[in-house]
mmCIF file of C-alpha atoms in Angstrom:
data_model
loop_
_atom_site.group_PDB
_atom_site.id
_atom_site.type_symbol
_atom_site.label_atom_id
_atom_site.label_comp_id
_atom_site.label_asym_id
_atom_site.label_seq_id
_atom_site.Cartn_x
_atom_site.Cartn_y
_atom_site.Cartn_z
ATOM 1 C CA MET J 1 -12.962 57.685 -3.902
ATOM 2 C CA CYS J 2 -16.733 57.285 -3.652
ATOM 3 C CA VAL J 3 -19.584 57.587 -6.377
ATOM 4 C CA VAL J 4 -22.706 57.980 -5.884
ATOM 5 C CA VAL J 5 -25.562 57.035 -8.432
ATOM 6 C CA LEU J 6 -28.805 58.538 -8.844
ATOM 7 C CA VAL J 7 -31.591 56.898 -10.609
ATOM 8 C CA PRO J 8 -35.058 57.288 -10.323
ATOM 9 C CA LYS J 9 -37.703 55.198 -7.157
ATOM 10 C CA TYR J 10 -39.164 53.281 -9.680
ATOM 11 C CA ILE J 11 -36.219 51.857 -11.405
ATOM 12 C CA ALA J 12 -34.999 51.192 -7.806
ATOM 13 C CA TYR J 13 -37.716 49.158 -6.916
ATOM 14 C CA HIS J 14 -37.485 47.251 -10.149
ATOM 15 C CA ILE J 15 -33.914 47.064 -8.911
ATOM 16 C CA VAL J 16 -34.786 45.763 -5.182
ATOM 17 C CA SER J 17 -37.717 43.434 -6.671
ATOM 18 C CA TYR J 18 -35.386 41.516 -8.320
ATOM 19 C CA LEU J 19 -32.929 40.563 -6.348
ATOM 20 C CA ILE J 20 -35.321 39.690 -3.881
ATOM 21 C CA MET J 21 -37.129 37.363 -6.484
ATOM 22 C CA PHE J 22 -33.598 35.569 -7.642
ATOM 23 C CA MET J 23 -31.348 35.751 -4.298
ATOM 24 C CA PRO J 24 -33.130 32.586 -3.314
ATOM 25 C CA LYS J 25 -32.298 30.458 -6.684
ATOM 26 C CA LEU J 26 -28.202 30.715 -5.323
ATOM 27 C CA THR J 27 -27.210 26.996 -5.087
ATOM 28 C CA LEU J 28 -26.261 25.918 -1.666
ATOM 29 C CA ALA J 29 -22.954 24.850 -2.965
ATOM 30 C CA ALA J 30 -22.378 28.848 -4.330
ATOM 31 C CA PHE J 31 -23.398 29.784 -0.648
ATOM 32 C CA THR J 32 -21.095 27.527 0.641
ATOM 33 C CA ALA J 33 -18.009 28.406 -1.476
ATOM 34 C CA CYS J 34 -18.714 31.829 -0.899
ATOM 35 C CA ALA J 35 -18.718 31.496 3.090
ATOM 36 C CA ILE J 36 -15.846 29.559 3.224
ATOM 37 C CA ARG J 37 -13.730 31.351 0.491
ATOM 38 C CA SER J 38 -14.903 34.799 2.769
ATOM 39 C CA SER J 39 -13.566 32.997 6.103
ATOM 40 C CA LEU J 40 -10.388 32.639 4.630
ATOM 41 C CA ALA J 41 -9.952 35.560 1.743
ATOM 42 C CA GLN J 42 -7.814 38.565 2.755
ATOM 43 C CA ASP J 43 -7.033 41.116 0.292
ATOM 44 C CA THR J 44 -3.307 41.161 1.446
ATOM 45 C CA PRO J 45 -2.981 37.496 3.115
ATOM 46 C CA THR J 46 -1.438 37.753 6.729
ATOM 47 C CA MET J 47 -1.495 33.873 7.684
ATOM 48 C CA ASN J 48 0.276 30.855 6.320
ATOM 49 C CA ILE J 49 -1.038 27.989 4.878
ATOM 50 C CA VAL J 50 -1.702 25.766 8.167
ATOM 51 C CA ASP J 51 -2.377 29.334 9.832
ATOM 52 C CA THR J 52 -5.472 30.172 7.581
ATOM 53 C CA ALA J 53 -6.506 26.512 7.404
ATOM 54 C CA ILE J 54 -6.506 27.096 11.461
ATOM 55 C CA ALA J 55 -8.059 30.168 11.377
ATOM 56 C CA ALA J 56 -11.033 28.794 9.208
ATOM 57 C CA GLY J 57 -12.357 26.592 11.546
ATOM 58 C CA THR J 58 -13.155 23.637 8.991
ATOM 59 C CA PHE J 59 -10.211 21.922 8.660
ATOM 60 C CA THR J 60 -9.129 20.560 11.957
ATOM 61 C CA GLY J 61 -8.684 16.878 10.601
ATOM 62 C CA LEU J 62 -6.876 17.913 7.784
ATOM 63 C CA THR J 63 -4.428 20.014 10.305
ATOM 64 C CA GLY J 64 -4.219 17.519 13.155
ATOM 65 C CA LEU J 65 -3.167 15.132 10.738
ATOM 66 C CA VAL J 66 0.052 17.403 8.930
ATOM 67 C CA THR J 67 1.003 18.094 12.435
ATOM 68 C CA LEU J 68 1.085 14.134 13.095
ATOM 69 C CA ALA J 69 2.712 13.871 9.924
ATOM 70 C CA GLY J 70 5.391 16.346 10.822
ATOM 71 C CA LEU J 71 4.391 18.793 7.593
ATOM 72 C CA GLY J 72 3.293 21.940 9.450
ATOM 73 C CA GLY J 73 7.088 23.401 9.424
ATOM 74 C CA ALA J 74 7.268 22.586 5.554
ATOM 75 C CA LEU J 75 3.428 24.213 5.117
ATOM 76 C CA SER J 76 4.501 27.162 7.224
ATOM 77 C CA ASP J 77 7.726 27.797 5.535
ATOM 78 C CA GLU J 78 6.986 31.871 4.684
ATOM 79 C CA ASN J 79 10.104 31.305 1.681
ATOM 80 C CA ALA J 80 7.747 28.220 0.165
ATOM 81 C CA SER J 81 5.380 29.730 -2.557
ATOM 82 C CA LEU J 82 3.012 26.128 -2.592
ATOM 83 C CA THR J 83 -0.341 24.893 -4.058
ATOM 84 C CA VAL J 84 -2.496 23.206 -1.330
ATOM 85 C CA PHE J 85 -5.614 21.051 -2.180
ATOM 86 C CA ALA J 86 -7.183 21.389 0.904
ATOM 87 C CA PRO J 87 -9.920 18.390 1.871
ATOM 88 C CA ASN J 88 -12.544 19.677 4.780
ATOM 89 C CA ASP J 89 -13.647 17.730 7.301
ATOM 90 C CA GLU J 90 -16.656 16.691 5.399
ATOM 91 C CA ALA J 91 -14.476 15.322 2.468
ATOM 92 C CA LEU J 92 -12.385 13.759 5.282
ATOM 93 C CA ALA J 93 -15.037 12.174 7.618
ATOM 94 C CA LYS J 94 -15.509 10.055 3.910
ATOM 95 C CA LEU J 95 -12.709 7.446 5.146
ATOM 96 C CA ASP J 96 -13.311 4.684 6.453
ATOM 97 C CA ASN J 97 -12.546 3.966 10.211
ATOM 98 C CA ALA J 98 -10.027 1.505 9.525
ATOM 99 C CA THR J 99 -7.999 3.742 6.749
ATOM 100 C CA VAL J 100 -8.255 6.586 9.507
ATOM 101 C CA ALA J 101 -6.505 4.275 12.063
ATOM 102 C CA LYS J 102 -4.014 3.175 10.374
ATOM 103 C CA LEU J 103 -3.003 6.594 8.554
ATOM 104 C CA THR J 104 -2.300 7.766 12.655
ATOM 105 C CA ASP J 105 -1.127 4.553 13.871
ATOM 106 C CA PRO J 106 3.166 6.104 13.900
ATOM 107 C CA LEU J 107 3.776 2.563 12.429
ATOM 108 C CA TRP J 108 2.400 4.074 8.976
ATOM 109 C CA LEU J 109 3.774 7.698 8.993
ATOM 110 C CA PRO J 110 5.427 7.466 5.715
ATOM 111 C CA GLN J 111 1.936 6.445 3.917
ATOM 112 C CA LEU J 112 0.540 9.341 6.045
ATOM 113 C CA GLN J 113 2.844 11.564 4.517
ATOM 114 C CA GLN J 114 2.790 10.196 1.101
ATOM 115 C CA LEU J 115 -1.166 10.874 1.491
ATOM 116 C CA LEU J 116 -0.588 14.837 2.660
ATOM 117 C CA LEU J 117 2.431 15.150 0.173
ATOM 118 C CA SER J 118 -0.190 14.215 -2.510
ATOM 119 C CA HIS J 119 -2.453 17.346 -2.086
ATOM 120 C CA VAL J 120 0.824 19.854 -2.400
ATOM 121 C CA LEU J 121 1.952 20.927 -5.917
ATOM 122 C CA VAL J 122 5.734 21.709 -6.587
ATOM 123 C CA ILE J 123 5.135 24.234 -8.815
ATOM 124 C CA GLY J 124 4.630 27.040 -6.901
ATOM 125 C CA ALA J 125 1.010 28.929 -5.866
ATOM 126 C CA PHE J 126 -1.086 27.845 -8.769
ATOM 127 C CA THR J 127 -4.098 29.776 -9.056
ATOM 128 C CA SER J 128 -7.276 28.993 -10.492
ATOM 129 C CA ASP J 129 -6.987 31.222 -13.683
ATOM 130 C CA THR J 130 -3.747 29.315 -14.903
ATOM 131 C CA VAL J 131 -5.410 26.025 -15.195
ATOM 132 C CA ILE J 132 -5.685 23.764 -18.228
ATOM 133 C CA ASP J 133 -8.021 21.428 -18.975
ATOM 134 C CA GLY J 134 -6.563 17.899 -18.615
ATOM 135 C CA MET J 135 -3.376 18.840 -17.704
ATOM 136 C CA ASP J 136 -0.904 16.974 -15.712
ATOM 137 C CA ALA J 137 0.108 18.218 -12.005
ATOM 138 C CA PRO J 138 3.106 16.438 -10.305
ATOM 139 C CA THR J 139 2.975 16.635 -6.610
ATOM 140 C CA ALA J 140 5.290 16.767 -3.246
ATOM 141 C CA SER J 141 5.280 13.252 -3.536
ATOM 142 C CA GLY J 142 6.202 11.999 -5.925
ATOM 143 C CA GLU J 143 2.891 10.943 -7.923
ATOM 144 C CA SER J 144 0.604 13.210 -10.051
ATOM 145 C CA PHE J 145 -3.023 13.979 -10.940
ATOM 146 C CA THR J 146 -5.164 15.353 -13.715
ATOM 147 C CA VAL J 147 -6.567 18.703 -13.612
ATOM 148 C CA ASN J 148 -9.830 19.039 -15.401
ATOM 149 C CA THR J 149 -12.150 22.212 -15.950
ATOM 150 C CA ASP J 150 -15.766 22.962 -15.624
ATOM 151 C CA PRO J 151 -15.726 22.663 -12.376
ATOM 152 C CA ILE J 152 -12.111 22.437 -11.322
ATOM 153 C CA ARG J 153 -11.599 18.817 -10.361
ATOM 154 C CA ILE J 154 -8.777 16.597 -9.638
ATOM 155 C CA ASN J 155 -8.854 13.453 -11.005
ATOM 156 C CA GLU J 156 -12.695 13.861 -11.627
ATOM 157 C CA ASP J 157 -13.131 12.376 -8.044
ATOM 158 C CA SER J 158 -12.021 16.009 -5.813
ATOM 159 C CA VAL J 159 -14.451 19.123 -7.239
ATOM 160 C CA VAL J 160 -12.920 22.546 -5.828
ATOM 161 C CA ILE J 161 -15.001 24.098 -3.938
ATOM 162 C CA ALA J 162 -13.552 27.127 -2.965
ATOM 163 C CA ALA J 163 -10.688 28.453 -5.118
ATOM 164 C CA ASP J 164 -7.753 30.652 -5.019
ATOM 165 C CA ILE J 165 -7.406 31.159 -0.792
ATOM 166 C CA MET J 166 -4.249 33.398 -0.738
ATOM 167 C CA ALA J 167 -1.762 33.196 2.283
ATOM 168 C CA THR J 168 1.738 34.354 2.714
ATOM 169 C CA ASN J 169 3.225 31.321 1.342
ATOM 170 C CA GLY J 170 1.138 30.296 -1.115
ATOM 171 C CA VAL J 171 -2.503 29.303 -1.883
ATOM 172 C CA ILE J 172 -6.152 26.901 -0.902
ATOM 173 C CA HIS J 173 -7.833 25.074 -2.753
ATOM 174 C CA VAL J 174 -10.915 23.797 -1.143
ATOM 175 C CA ILE J 175 -12.091 19.900 -2.338
ATOM 176 C CA ASP J 176 -15.105 18.083 -1.359
ATOM 177 C CA ASN J 177 -12.425 14.622 -1.181
ATOM 178 C CA ILE J 178 -9.312 13.388 -0.748
ATOM 179 C CA ILE J 179 -6.659 13.287 -3.753
ATOM 180 C CA ALA J 180 -6.329 9.302 -4.111
ATOM 181 C CA SER J 181 -2.709 8.169 -3.342
ATOM 182 C CA GLN J 182 -0.706 5.124 -3.491
ATOM 183 C CA ALA J 183 -0.081 5.214 -0.020
ATOM 184 C CA VAL J 184 -4.041 4.223 0.682
ATOM 185 C CA SER J 185 -5.323 2.096 -2.823
ATOM 186 C CA GLN J 186 -1.905 0.885 -4.165
ATOM 187 C CA THR J 187 0.081 -2.336 -2.515
ATOM 188 C CA ILE J 188 3.898 -2.886 -3.402
ATOM 189 C CA ALA J 189 2.558 -5.829 -5.810
ATOM 190 C CA ASP J 190 0.176 -3.281 -7.676
ATOM 191 C CA LEU J 191 3.027 -0.632 -8.019
ATOM 192 C CA ALA J 192 5.040 -3.529 -9.466
ATOM 193 C CA VAL J 193 2.787 -4.915 -11.935
ATOM 194 C CA ALA J 194 2.475 -1.088 -13.369
ATOM 195 C CA ASP J 195 6.508 -0.551 -13.749
ATOM 196 C CA ASP J 196 7.402 -1.956 -16.663
ATOM 197 C CA ASN J 197 11.231 -1.863 -15.837
ATOM 198 C CA LEU J 198 10.022 -4.390 -13.364
ATOM 199 C CA SER J 199 8.243 -7.366 -15.496
ATOM 200 C CA THR J 200 10.950 -9.341 -14.496
ATOM 201 C CA LEU J 201 10.364 -9.231 -11.124
ATOM 202 C CA VAL J 202 6.822 -9.451 -11.505
ATOM 203 C CA ALA J 203 7.365 -12.501 -13.614
ATOM 204 C CA ALA J 204 9.307 -14.717 -10.760
ATOM 205 C CA LEU J 205 6.828 -13.699 -7.812
ATOM 206 C CA THR J 206 4.070 -15.216 -10.385
ATOM 207 C CA ALA J 207 6.334 -18.590 -10.787
ATOM 208 C CA ALA J 208 6.757 -18.528 -7.099
ATOM 209 C CA ASP J 209 3.564 -17.661 -5.824
ATOM 210 C CA LEU J 210 4.360 -14.870 -4.011
ATOM 211 C CA VAL J 211 2.438 -12.236 -5.915
ATOM 212 C CA GLY J 212 -0.383 -12.390 -2.713
ATOM 213 C CA ALA J 213 2.368 -12.258 0.127
ATOM 214 C CA ILE J 214 3.553 -8.857 -0.838
ATOM 215 C CA SER J 215 -0.047 -7.994 -1.538
ATOM 216 C CA ALA J 216 -0.719 -8.749 2.133
ATOM 217 C CA ASP J 217 -1.354 -6.151 5.059
ATOM 218 C CA GLY J 218 2.375 -5.259 5.868
ATOM 219 C CA PRO J 219 4.091 -3.747 6.539
ATOM 220 C CA ILE J 220 6.937 -4.986 4.015
ATOM 221 C CA THR J 221 9.767 -3.296 2.855
ATOM 222 C CA CYS J 222 10.672 -5.159 -0.347
ATOM 223 C CA LEU J 223 14.507 -4.605 -2.697
ATOM 224 C CA ALA J 224 13.225 -4.592 -6.116
ATOM 225 C CA PRO J 225 15.581 -5.785 -8.591
ATOM 226 C CA THR J 226 15.264 -4.332 -12.004
ATOM 227 C CA ASN J 227 15.255 -5.854 -15.558
ATOM 228 C CA ASP J 228 18.756 -5.326 -15.995
ATOM 229 C CA ALA J 229 19.572 -6.476 -12.534
ATOM 230 C CA PHE J 230 18.123 -10.025 -13.550
ATOM 231 C CA ALA J 231 19.455 -9.992 -17.227
ATOM 232 C CA ALA J 232 22.819 -9.209 -15.603
ATOM 233 C CA LEU J 233 22.614 -13.022 -13.937
ATOM 234 C CA PRO J 234 24.663 -15.798 -15.415
ATOM 235 C CA GLU J 235 22.992 -17.011 -19.196
ATOM 236 C CA GLY J 236 19.817 -19.213 -18.266
ATOM 237 C CA THR J 237 20.001 -18.064 -15.046
ATOM 238 C CA VAL J 238 16.180 -16.514 -15.062
ATOM 239 C CA ASP J 239 14.750 -19.399 -17.416
ATOM 240 C CA SER J 240 16.078 -22.133 -14.829
ATOM 241 C CA LEU J 241 14.313 -20.319 -11.952
ATOM 242 C CA LEU J 242 11.261 -19.745 -13.387
ATOM 243 C CA LEU J 243 10.842 -23.432 -13.784
ATOM 244 C CA PRO J 244 8.308 -25.435 -11.573
ATOM 245 C CA GLU J 245 11.164 -27.609 -9.864
ATOM 246 C CA ASN J 246 13.261 -25.135 -8.762
ATOM 247 C CA VAL J 247 10.180 -23.180 -7.004
ATOM 248 C CA GLU J 248 11.845 -23.159 -3.599
ATOM 249 C CA THR J 249 15.248 -21.818 -4.944
ATOM 250 C CA LEU J 250 13.266 -18.975 -6.516
ATOM 251 C CA LYS J 251 11.283 -18.063 -3.163
ATOM 252 C CA ASP J 252 14.061 -18.048 -1.003
ATOM 253 C CA ILE J 253 15.675 -15.718 -3.875
ATOM 254 C CA LEU J 254 12.693 -13.530 -3.681
ATOM 255 C CA LEU J 255 12.523 -13.605 0.375
ATOM 256 C CA THR J 256 15.510 -12.860 0.544
ATOM 257 C CA HIS J 257 14.903 -8.829 -0.694
ATOM 258 C CA CYS J 258 12.225 -8.237 1.661
ATOM 259 C CA ILE J 259 12.378 -7.583 5.082
ATOM 260 C CA SER J 260 9.631 -6.967 8.300
ATOM 261 C CA GLY J 261 8.727 -3.488 8.578
ATOM 262 C CA ASN J 262 7.995 0.009 7.124
ATOM 263 C CA ILE J 263 11.625 0.938 6.471
ATOM 264 C CA VAL J 264 12.217 4.249 4.575
ATOM 265 C CA SER J 265 16.036 4.743 3.764
ATOM 266 C CA SER J 266 16.616 7.366 6.719
ATOM 267 C CA MET J 267 15.723 4.215 9.138
ATOM 268 C CA VAL J 268 18.705 1.966 7.296
ATOM 269 C CA THR J 269 22.111 1.950 9.089
ATOM 270 C CA SER J 270 25.268 -0.067 8.391
ATOM 271 C CA GLY J 271 24.581 -3.537 9.106
ATOM 272 C CA PRO J 272 23.029 -6.954 9.208
ATOM 273 C CA ILE J 273 19.763 -7.390 8.055
ATOM 274 C CA THR J 274 17.924 -11.031 8.495
ATOM 275 C CA THR J 275 15.200 -10.531 5.876
ATOM 276 C CA LEU J 276 12.051 -13.461 5.459
ATOM 277 C CA SER J 277 13.842 -15.806 4.177
ATOM 278 C CA GLY J 278 15.825 -16.185 7.255
ATOM 279 C CA ASN J 279 19.097 -15.610 5.553
ATOM 280 C CA THR J 280 21.025 -12.221 6.421
ATOM 281 C CA ILE J 281 21.805 -9.330 4.287
ATOM 282 C CA GLU J 282 24.384 -6.854 4.988
ATOM 283 C CA ALA J 283 23.206 -3.559 4.552
ATOM 284 C CA VAL J 284 26.195 -0.192 4.484
ATOM 285 C CA VAL J 285 25.271 3.149 4.488
ATOM 286 C CA ASN J 286 28.076 5.188 2.412
ATOM 287 C CA ASP J 287 29.803 8.342 3.003
ATOM 288 C CA ASP J 288 27.341 9.969 0.124
ATOM 289 C CA GLY J 289 24.438 8.786 1.478
ATOM 290 C CA SER J 290 23.642 5.986 -0.672
ATOM 291 C CA ILE J 291 22.290 2.534 0.782
ATOM 292 C CA THR J 292 23.934 -1.093 -0.414
ATOM 293 C CA PHE J 293 22.109 -4.499 0.491
ATOM 294 C CA ASP J 294 25.066 -6.659 -0.087
ATOM 295 C CA GLY J 295 26.252 -4.761 -3.154
ATOM 296 C CA ALA J 296 23.231 -4.184 -4.241
ATOM 297 C CA THR J 297 22.775 0.049 -4.872
ATOM 298 C CA VAL J 298 19.420 1.451 -4.307
ATOM 299 C CA ILE J 299 18.882 3.571 -6.890
ATOM 300 C CA THR J 300 15.455 4.587 -6.461
ATOM 301 C CA ALA J 301 14.257 4.629 -2.789
ATOM 302 C CA ASP J 302 11.383 4.709 -0.584
ATOM 303 C CA VAL J 303 8.748 3.938 -3.040
ATOM 304 C CA VAL J 304 5.588 4.440 -0.554
ATOM 305 C CA ALA J 305 2.790 1.822 -1.557
ATOM 306 C CA SER J 306 -0.064 0.740 1.191
ATOM 307 C CA ASN J 307 1.187 -2.028 2.312
ATOM 308 C CA GLY J 308 5.082 -0.936 3.034
ATOM 309 C CA ILE J 309 7.878 0.214 1.047
ATOM 310 C CA ALA J 310 10.348 -0.558 -1.953
ATOM 311 C CA HIS J 311 13.322 0.184 -2.611
ATOM 312 C CA VAL J 312 14.675 -0.206 -6.671
ATOM 313 C CA ILE J 313 17.727 -2.094 -6.641
ATOM 314 C CA ASP J 314 20.645 -2.866 -9.608
ATOM 315 C CA LYS J 315 21.698 -6.042 -8.714
ATOM 316 C CA VAL J 316 19.642 -9.574 -7.588
ATOM 317 C CA ILE J 317 20.638 -10.982 -4.015
ATOM 318 C CA VAL J 318 21.589 -14.398 -4.362
ATOM 319 C CA PRO J 319 21.586 -16.563 -1.041
ATOM 320 C CA THR J 320 24.458 -18.942 -1.053
ATOM 321 C CA SER J 321 24.713 -22.187 0.537
ATOM 322 C CA ASP J 322 25.534 -20.759 3.874
ATOM 323 C CA GLU J 323 21.779 -19.238 4.696
ATOM 324 C CA ALA J 324 23.741 -17.001 6.893
ATOM 325 C CA ALA J 325 24.951 -14.983 4.317
ATOM 326 C CA ALA J 326 24.024 -13.692 0.822
ATOM 327 C CA THR J 327 25.943 -12.142 -1.987
ATOM 328 C CA THR J 328 25.155 -10.293 -5.394
ATOM 329 C CA VAL J 329 25.561 -11.982 -8.651
ATOM 330 C CA ALA J 330 27.775 -9.005 -10.520
ATOM 331 C CA PRO J 331 27.001 -8.053 -14.618
ATOM 332 C CA THR J 332 30.580 -9.927 -15.249
ATOM 333 C CA THR J 333 30.900 -12.470 -12.842
ATOM 334 C CA ALA J 334 29.526 -15.745 -10.963
ATOM 335 C CA ALA J 335 28.633 -15.733 -7.409
ATOM 336 C CA PRO J 336 31.115 -14.847 -5.506
ATOM 337 C CA THR J 337 31.025 -14.752 -1.954
ATOM 338 C CA THR J 338 31.216 -11.760 -0.170
ATOM 339 C CA GLU J 339 33.626 -10.852 2.599
ATOM 340 C CA ALA J 340 30.801 -10.884 5.479
ATOM 341 C CA ALA J 341 30.094 -14.387 4.113
ATOM 342 C CA LYS J 342 33.889 -15.597 4.179
ATOM 343 C CA ASP J 343 34.516 -14.389 8.091
ATOM 344 C CA ASP J 344 31.332 -15.703 9.032
ATOM 345 C CA THR J 345 30.643 -12.376 10.323
ATOM 346 C CA HIS J 346 27.132 -12.943 10.907
ATOM 347 C CA ASP J 347 27.340 -15.849 12.980
ATOM 348 C CA ASP J 348 29.729 -14.271 16.046
ATOM 349 C CA GLY J 349 28.376 -16.766 18.757
ATOM 350 C CA ASP J 350 26.994 -14.319 21.440
ATOM 351 C CA ASP J 351 23.840 -14.168 22.401
ATOM 352 C CA ILE J 352 22.770 -10.802 20.855
ATOM 353 C CA ASP J 353 19.807 -10.577 18.486
ATOM 354 C CA HIS J 354 21.767 -8.494 15.417
ATOM 355 C CA SER J 355 18.945 -9.633 12.951
ATOM 356 C CA MET J 356 18.421 -6.445 12.601
ATOM 357 C CA ASP J 357 21.278 -4.425 13.254
ATOM 358 C CA GLY J 358 20.802 -2.035 9.920
ATOM 359 C CA VAL J 359 17.989 -0.887 10.741
ATOM 360 C CA LYS J 360 17.540 1.576 13.708
ATOM 361 C CA ASP J 361 15.815 0.452 16.633
ATOM 362 C CA SER J 362 13.087 2.845 16.849
ATOM 363 C CA PRO J 363 11.139 5.235 14.225
ATOM 364 C CA PRO J 364 12.810 8.611 14.266
ATOM 365 C CA SER J 365 11.341 11.953 13.887
ATOM 366 C CA SER J 366 9.332 12.148 10.685
ATOM 367 C CA ALA J 367 11.772 15.146 9.181
ATOM 368 C CA ALA J 368 14.427 11.967 9.562
ATOM 369 C CA MET J 369 11.945 9.132 8.638
ATOM 370 C CA TYR J 370 10.667 10.459 5.294
ATOM 371 C CA GLY J 371 10.580 13.933 4.965
ATOM 372 C CA THR J 372 13.891 14.246 4.126
ATOM 373 C CA ALA J 373 14.516 11.829 1.622
ATOM 374 C CA VAL J 374 10.888 13.640 0.223
ATOM 375 C CA ALA J 375 12.585 17.221 0.747
ATOM 376 C CA THR J 376 15.824 15.845 -1.551
ATOM 377 C CA ALA J 377 13.483 15.177 -4.386
ATOM 378 C CA ALA J 378 11.551 17.962 -4.352
ATOM 379 C CA VAL J 379 14.499 21.002 -4.376
ATOM 380 C CA SER J 380 15.632 18.977 -7.391
ATOM 381 C CA ALA J 381 12.510 19.638 -9.054
ATOM 382 C CA GLY J 382 12.951 23.625 -7.542
ATOM 383 C CA PHE J 383 10.499 23.123 -5.124
ATOM 384 C CA ALA J 384 12.328 24.055 -1.621
ATOM 385 C CA MET J 385 9.543 23.349 0.663
ATOM 386 C CA LEU J 386 10.899 20.016 2.950
ATOM 387 C CA ILE J 387 14.000 21.326 4.480
#
């Protein structure tokens, strides 16, 4: 239906004069937002999030990283309902060269995936009119961020410059800065210090002067015993280990929980692994998918830090006198010798290096390497994007 409104000529003249006078006062930011919005928005979207971003032409860096991370399929899933806070090329250009080089190195694939998934909300298509100032928003990476309004911004650092760009499988909000993620800003030591459930581990690392070691560039994989795991050691053990005269023993124990490499749970296979202490531990992948290291069960897998991976475990691994084997101390027993140590499985006398038999020789595809683990957590949260 078309409606024609007739107005006197002098009124029309004043309207046109007003527009000519005040149109230049539109800010550049507003104009840019309108331009981006008009290049992407459709009354009825016909493209998914990835195709919409590609078509815009202002997200070449982001779409390249998504492809490199193997997340293109997840973000194109037509059965999903996603919210993506998309940094444009200008935002990505703010990353320093060293960070870009690291994130584009296949060795650091879990960190790249963690960073990208920290820009994806797990609560469906979330439009700007539903924003509540100060709300906490959980992301597909397991991290969360705070959303504020006027203007809409993330963690006070990333401002939404174009909102509500609809796609067939969700919505895009364009942001002017990368959203901070532990994958680029927090080491394993930082994450341990921030977790009250790992305070005994932090105290032990401090006493052994190893905080710097697990804050180094890496990559390093750490098996992190909880406070309950340390409490399950025989009475007085922890206090004794923290004494200065026992620092070498403490170091040996703690380094037995550290492995060289960026090892996510899907890379682990059953077999022996040589740790940074030189001791060998036995990895077991059970039929139900659970993983143990010398009997210590992984209770939280794939905690991604800037310098590696942490897996939280429920027991402390204590090396035996035979440095080629290790055992765990259970809550109600002294340190028993494992069958692996008894039958000298780790010293079979051949010339084959078995030191990393418990880790796959080469990194699998991103979906197998890390996306699967994220998918499990995401589905349990009602978010079926990473299958």
